[in-house]
mmCIF file with all atom_site columns, C-alpha atoms in Angstrom:
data_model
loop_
_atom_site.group_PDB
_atom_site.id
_atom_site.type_symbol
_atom_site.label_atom_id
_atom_site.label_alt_id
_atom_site.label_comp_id
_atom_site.label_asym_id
_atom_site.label_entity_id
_atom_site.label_seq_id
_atom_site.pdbx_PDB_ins_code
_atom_site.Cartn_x
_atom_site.Cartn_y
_atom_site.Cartn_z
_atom_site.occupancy
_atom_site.B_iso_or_equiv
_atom_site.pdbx_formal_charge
_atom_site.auth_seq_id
_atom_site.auth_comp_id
_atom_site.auth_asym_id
_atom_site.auth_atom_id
_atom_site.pdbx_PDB_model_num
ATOM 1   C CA . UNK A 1 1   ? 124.043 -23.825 -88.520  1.00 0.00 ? 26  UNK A CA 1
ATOM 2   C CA . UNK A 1 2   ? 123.086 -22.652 -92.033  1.00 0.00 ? 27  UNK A CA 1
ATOM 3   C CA . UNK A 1 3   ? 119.557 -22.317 -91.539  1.00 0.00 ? 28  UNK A CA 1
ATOM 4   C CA . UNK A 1 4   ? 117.623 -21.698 -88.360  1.00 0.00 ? 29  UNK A CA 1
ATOM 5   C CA . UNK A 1 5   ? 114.418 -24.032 -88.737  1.00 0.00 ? 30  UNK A CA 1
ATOM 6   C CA . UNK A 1 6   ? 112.469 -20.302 -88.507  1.00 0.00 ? 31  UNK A CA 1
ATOM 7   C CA . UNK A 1 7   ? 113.810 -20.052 -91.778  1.00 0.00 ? 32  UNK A CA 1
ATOM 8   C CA . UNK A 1 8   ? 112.620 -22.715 -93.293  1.00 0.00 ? 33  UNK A CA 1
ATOM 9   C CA . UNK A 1 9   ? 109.564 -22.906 -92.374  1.00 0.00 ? 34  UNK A CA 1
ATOM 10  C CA . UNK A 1 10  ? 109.265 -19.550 -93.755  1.00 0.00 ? 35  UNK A CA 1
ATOM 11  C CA . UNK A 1 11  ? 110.727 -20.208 -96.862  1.00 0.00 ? 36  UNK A CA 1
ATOM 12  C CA . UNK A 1 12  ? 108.177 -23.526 -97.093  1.00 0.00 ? 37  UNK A CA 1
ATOM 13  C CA . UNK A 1 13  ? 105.136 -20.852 -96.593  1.00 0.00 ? 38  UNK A CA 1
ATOM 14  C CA . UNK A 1 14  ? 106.661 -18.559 -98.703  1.00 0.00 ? 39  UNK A CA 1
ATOM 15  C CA . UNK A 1 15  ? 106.682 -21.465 -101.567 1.00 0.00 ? 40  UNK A CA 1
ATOM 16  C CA . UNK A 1 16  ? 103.342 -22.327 -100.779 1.00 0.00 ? 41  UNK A CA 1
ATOM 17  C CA . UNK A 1 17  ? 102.153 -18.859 -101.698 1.00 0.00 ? 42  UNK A CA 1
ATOM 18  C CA . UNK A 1 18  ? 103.978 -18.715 -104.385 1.00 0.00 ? 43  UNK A CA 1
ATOM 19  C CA . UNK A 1 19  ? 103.385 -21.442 -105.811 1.00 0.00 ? 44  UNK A CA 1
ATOM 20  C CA . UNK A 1 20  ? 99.413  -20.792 -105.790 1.00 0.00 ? 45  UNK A CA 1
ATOM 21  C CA . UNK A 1 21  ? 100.035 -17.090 -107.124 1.00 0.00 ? 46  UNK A CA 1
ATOM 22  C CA . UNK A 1 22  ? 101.679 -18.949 -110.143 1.00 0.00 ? 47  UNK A CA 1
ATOM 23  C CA . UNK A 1 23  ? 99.353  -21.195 -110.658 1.00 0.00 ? 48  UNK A CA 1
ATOM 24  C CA . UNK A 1 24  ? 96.632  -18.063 -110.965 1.00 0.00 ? 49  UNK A CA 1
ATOM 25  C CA . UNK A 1 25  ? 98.908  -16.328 -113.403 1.00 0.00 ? 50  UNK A CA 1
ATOM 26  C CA . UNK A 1 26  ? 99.117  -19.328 -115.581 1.00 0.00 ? 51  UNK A CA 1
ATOM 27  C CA . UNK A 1 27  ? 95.285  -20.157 -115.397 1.00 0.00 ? 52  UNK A CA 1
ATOM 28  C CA . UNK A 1 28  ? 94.485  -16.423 -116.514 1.00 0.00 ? 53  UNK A CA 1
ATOM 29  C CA . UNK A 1 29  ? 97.347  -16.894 -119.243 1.00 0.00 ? 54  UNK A CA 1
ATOM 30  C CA . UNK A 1 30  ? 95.308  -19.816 -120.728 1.00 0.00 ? 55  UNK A CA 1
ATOM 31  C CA . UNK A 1 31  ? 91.956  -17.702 -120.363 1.00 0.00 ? 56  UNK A CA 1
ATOM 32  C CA . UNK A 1 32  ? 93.487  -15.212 -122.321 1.00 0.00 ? 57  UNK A CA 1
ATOM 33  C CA . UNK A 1 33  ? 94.388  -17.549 -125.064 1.00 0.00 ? 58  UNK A CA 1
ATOM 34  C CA . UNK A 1 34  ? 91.446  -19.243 -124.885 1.00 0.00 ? 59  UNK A CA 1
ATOM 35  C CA . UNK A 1 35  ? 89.635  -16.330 -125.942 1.00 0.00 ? 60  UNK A CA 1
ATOM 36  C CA . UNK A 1 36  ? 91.943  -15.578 -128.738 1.00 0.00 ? 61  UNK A CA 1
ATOM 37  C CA . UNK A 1 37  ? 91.077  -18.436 -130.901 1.00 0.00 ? 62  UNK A CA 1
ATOM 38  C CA . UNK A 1 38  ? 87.498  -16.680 -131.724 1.00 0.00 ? 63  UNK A CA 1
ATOM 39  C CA . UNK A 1 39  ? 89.304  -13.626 -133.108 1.00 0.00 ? 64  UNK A CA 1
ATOM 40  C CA . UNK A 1 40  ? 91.755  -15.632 -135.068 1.00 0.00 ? 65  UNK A CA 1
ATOM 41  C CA . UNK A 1 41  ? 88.947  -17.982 -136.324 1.00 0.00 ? 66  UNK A CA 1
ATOM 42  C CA . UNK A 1 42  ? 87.080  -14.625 -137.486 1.00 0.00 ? 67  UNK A CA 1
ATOM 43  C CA . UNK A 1 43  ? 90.325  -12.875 -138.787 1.00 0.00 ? 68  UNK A CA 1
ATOM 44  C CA . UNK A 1 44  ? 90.731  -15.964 -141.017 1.00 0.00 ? 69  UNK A CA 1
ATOM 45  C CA . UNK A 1 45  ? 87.547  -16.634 -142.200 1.00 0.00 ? 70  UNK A CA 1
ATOM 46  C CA . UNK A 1 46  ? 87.394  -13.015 -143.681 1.00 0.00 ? 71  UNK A CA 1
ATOM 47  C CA . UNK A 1 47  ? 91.247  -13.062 -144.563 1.00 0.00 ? 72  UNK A CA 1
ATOM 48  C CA . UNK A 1 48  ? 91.084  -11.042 -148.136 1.00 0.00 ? 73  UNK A CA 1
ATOM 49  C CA . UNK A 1 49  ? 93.831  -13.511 -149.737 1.00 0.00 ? 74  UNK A CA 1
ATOM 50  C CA . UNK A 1 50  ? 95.534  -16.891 -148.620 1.00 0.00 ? 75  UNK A CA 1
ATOM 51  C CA . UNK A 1 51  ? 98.783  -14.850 -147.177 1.00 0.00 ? 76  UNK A CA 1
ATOM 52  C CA . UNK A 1 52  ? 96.607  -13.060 -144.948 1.00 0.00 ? 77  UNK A CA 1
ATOM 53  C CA . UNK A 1 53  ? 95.115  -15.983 -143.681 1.00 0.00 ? 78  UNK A CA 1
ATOM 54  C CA . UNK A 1 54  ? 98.892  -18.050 -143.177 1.00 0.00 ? 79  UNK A CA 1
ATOM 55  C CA . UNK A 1 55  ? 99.824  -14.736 -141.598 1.00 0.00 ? 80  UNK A CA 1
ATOM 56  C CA . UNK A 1 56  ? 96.731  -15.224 -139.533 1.00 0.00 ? 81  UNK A CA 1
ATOM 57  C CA . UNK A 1 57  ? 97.378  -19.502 -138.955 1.00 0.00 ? 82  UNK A CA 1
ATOM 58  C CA . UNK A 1 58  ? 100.884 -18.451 -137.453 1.00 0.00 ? 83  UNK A CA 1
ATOM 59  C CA . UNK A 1 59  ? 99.377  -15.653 -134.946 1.00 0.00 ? 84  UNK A CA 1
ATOM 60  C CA . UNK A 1 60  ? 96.866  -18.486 -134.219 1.00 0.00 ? 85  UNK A CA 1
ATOM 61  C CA . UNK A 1 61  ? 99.988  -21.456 -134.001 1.00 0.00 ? 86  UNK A CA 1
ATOM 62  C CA . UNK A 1 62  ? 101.682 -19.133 -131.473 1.00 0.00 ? 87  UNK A CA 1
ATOM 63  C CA . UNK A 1 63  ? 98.590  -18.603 -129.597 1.00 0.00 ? 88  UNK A CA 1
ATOM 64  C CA . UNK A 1 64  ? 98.569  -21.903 -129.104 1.00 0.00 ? 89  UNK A CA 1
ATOM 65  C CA . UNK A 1 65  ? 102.073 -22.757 -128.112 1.00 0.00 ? 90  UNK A CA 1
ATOM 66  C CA . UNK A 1 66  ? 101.553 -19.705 -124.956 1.00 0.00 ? 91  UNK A CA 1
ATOM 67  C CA . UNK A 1 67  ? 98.883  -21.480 -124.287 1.00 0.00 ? 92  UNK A CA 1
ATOM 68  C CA . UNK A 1 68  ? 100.397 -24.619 -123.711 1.00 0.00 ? 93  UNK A CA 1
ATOM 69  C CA . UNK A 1 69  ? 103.086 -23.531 -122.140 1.00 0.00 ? 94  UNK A CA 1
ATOM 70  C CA . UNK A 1 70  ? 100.380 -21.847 -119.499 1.00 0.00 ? 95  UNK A CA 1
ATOM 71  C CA . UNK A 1 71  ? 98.562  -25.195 -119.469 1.00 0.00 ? 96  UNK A CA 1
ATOM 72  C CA . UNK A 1 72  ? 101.885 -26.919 -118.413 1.00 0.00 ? 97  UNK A CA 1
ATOM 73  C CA . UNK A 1 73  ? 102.489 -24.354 -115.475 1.00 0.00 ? 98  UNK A CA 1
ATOM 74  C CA . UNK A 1 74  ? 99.037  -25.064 -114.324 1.00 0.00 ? 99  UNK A CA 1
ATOM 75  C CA . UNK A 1 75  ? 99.461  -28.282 -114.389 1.00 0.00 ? 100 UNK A CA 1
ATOM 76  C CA . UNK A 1 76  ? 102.891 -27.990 -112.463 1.00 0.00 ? 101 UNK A CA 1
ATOM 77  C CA . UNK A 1 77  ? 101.332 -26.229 -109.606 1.00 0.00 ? 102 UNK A CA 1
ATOM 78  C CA . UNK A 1 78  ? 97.810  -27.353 -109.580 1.00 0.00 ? 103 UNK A CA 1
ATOM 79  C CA . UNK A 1 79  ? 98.258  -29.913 -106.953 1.00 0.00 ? 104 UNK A CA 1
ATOM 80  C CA . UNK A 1 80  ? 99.580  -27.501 -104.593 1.00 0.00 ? 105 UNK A CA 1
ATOM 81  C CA . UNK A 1 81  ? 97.127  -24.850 -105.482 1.00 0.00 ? 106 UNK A CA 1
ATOM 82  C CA . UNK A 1 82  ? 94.348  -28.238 -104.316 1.00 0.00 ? 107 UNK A CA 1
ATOM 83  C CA . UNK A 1 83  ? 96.307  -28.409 -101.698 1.00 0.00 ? 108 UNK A CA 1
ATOM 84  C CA . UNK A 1 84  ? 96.000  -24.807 -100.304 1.00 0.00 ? 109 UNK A CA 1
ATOM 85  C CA . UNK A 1 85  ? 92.227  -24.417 -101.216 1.00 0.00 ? 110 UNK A CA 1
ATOM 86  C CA . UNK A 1 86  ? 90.704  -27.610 -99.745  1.00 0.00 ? 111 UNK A CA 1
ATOM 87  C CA . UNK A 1 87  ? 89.241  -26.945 -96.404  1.00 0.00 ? 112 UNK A CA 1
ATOM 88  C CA . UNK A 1 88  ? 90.316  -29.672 -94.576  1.00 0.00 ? 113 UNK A CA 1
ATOM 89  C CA . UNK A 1 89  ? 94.023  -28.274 -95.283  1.00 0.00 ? 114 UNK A CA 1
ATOM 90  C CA . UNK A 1 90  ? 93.225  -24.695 -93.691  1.00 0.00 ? 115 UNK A CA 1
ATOM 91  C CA . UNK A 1 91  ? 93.934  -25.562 -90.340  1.00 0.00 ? 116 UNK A CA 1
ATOM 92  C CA . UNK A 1 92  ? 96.904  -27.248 -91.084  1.00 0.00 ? 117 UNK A CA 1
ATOM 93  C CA . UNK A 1 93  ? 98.221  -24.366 -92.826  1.00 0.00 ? 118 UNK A CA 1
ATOM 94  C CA . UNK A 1 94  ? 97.357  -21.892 -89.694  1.00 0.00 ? 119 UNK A CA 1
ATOM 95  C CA . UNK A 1 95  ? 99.072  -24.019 -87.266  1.00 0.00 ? 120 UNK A CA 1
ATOM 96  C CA . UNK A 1 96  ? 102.385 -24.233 -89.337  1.00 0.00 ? 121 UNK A CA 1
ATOM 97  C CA . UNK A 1 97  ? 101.685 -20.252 -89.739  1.00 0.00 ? 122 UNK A CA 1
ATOM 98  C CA . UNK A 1 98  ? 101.304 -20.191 -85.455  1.00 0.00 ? 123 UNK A CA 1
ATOM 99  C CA . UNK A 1 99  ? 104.435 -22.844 -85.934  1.00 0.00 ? 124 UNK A CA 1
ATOM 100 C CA . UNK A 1 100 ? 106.466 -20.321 -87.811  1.00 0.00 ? 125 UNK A CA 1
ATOM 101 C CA . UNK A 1 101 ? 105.681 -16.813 -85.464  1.00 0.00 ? 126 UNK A CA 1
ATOM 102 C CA . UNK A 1 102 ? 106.925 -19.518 -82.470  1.00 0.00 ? 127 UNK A CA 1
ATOM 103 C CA . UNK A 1 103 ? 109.450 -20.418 -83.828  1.00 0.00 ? 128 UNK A CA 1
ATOM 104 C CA . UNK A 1 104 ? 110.955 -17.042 -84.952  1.00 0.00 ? 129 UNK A CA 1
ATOM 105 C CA . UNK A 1 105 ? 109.983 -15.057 -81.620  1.00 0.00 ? 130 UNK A CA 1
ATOM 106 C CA . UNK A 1 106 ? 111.858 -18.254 -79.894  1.00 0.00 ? 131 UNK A CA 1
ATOM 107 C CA . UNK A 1 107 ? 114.768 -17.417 -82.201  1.00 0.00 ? 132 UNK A CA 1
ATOM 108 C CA . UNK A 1 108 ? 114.486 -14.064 -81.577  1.00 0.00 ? 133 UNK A CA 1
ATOM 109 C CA . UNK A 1 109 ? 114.958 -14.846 -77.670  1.00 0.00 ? 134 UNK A CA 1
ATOM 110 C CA . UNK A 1 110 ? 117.486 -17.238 -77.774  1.00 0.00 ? 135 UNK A CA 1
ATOM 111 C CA . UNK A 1 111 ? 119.827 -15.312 -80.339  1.00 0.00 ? 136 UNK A CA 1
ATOM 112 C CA . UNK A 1 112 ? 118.560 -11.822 -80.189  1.00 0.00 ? 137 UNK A CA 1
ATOM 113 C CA . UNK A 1 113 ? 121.067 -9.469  -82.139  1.00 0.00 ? 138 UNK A CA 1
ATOM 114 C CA . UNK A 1 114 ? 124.299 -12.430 -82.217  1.00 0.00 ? 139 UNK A CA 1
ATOM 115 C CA . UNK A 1 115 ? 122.457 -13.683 -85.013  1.00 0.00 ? 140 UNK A CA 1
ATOM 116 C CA . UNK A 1 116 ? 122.903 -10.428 -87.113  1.00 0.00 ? 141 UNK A CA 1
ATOM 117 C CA . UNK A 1 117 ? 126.163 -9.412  -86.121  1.00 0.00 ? 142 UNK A CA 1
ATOM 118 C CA . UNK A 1 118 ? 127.863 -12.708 -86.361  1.00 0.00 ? 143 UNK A CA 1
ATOM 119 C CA . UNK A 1 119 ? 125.996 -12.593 -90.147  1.00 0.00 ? 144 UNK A CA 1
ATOM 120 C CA . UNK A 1 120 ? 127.176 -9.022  -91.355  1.00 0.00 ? 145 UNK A CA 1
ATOM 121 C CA . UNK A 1 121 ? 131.153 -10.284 -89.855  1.00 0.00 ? 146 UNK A CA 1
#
């Protein structure tokens, strides 16, 4: 057996969390770009001479493409992240968490230290 199902239920929790942690990152990341544009919009408009201001428009370009690339990351994990927040999915997620500590302390039981020796052989 590869896997014990212990394990995998843990690693599906685990990618739940994570999942939801990304999708934070990525919705600060577009915040934070967000609020760039204002300071590139000012930078320009008081630019001293047209290089300024193309050095300025590529800041601002580049800005932009972040900020897409933070869009498309929320966007990639924003149905999870609905997923995990909606309160009708809360107990759900604390029985699979009960569903995982069974399982493992059942593991545990049945395999005690086998498991880790026949691992590190």
């Amino acid at each position: 057996m590869e896997k014990r199902p212990g394990e995998i239920i843990t690693e599906f929790l685990n990618f739940l969390e994570t999942a939801d942690r990304e999708y934070g990152s990525a919705y600060a990341d577009v915040g934070k770009e967000d609020s760039r544009v204002q300071t590139f919009l000012h930078d320009m408009e008081f630019a001293p001479s047209g290089k300024e201001r193309n050095k300025i428009a590529t800041r601002l370009q580049q800005s932009r493409r972040a900020r897409r690339k933070g869009k498309d990351r929320v966007q990639l994990y924003g149905k999870i992240h609905d997923f995990l927040t909606d309160r009708q999915n809360q107990n759900l997620l604390k029985a699979l968490r009960r569903l995982q500590n069974e399982q493992v302390t059942v593991e545990k039981y049945l395999f005690g230290n086998r498991e880790f020796k026949n691992r590190v052989d």
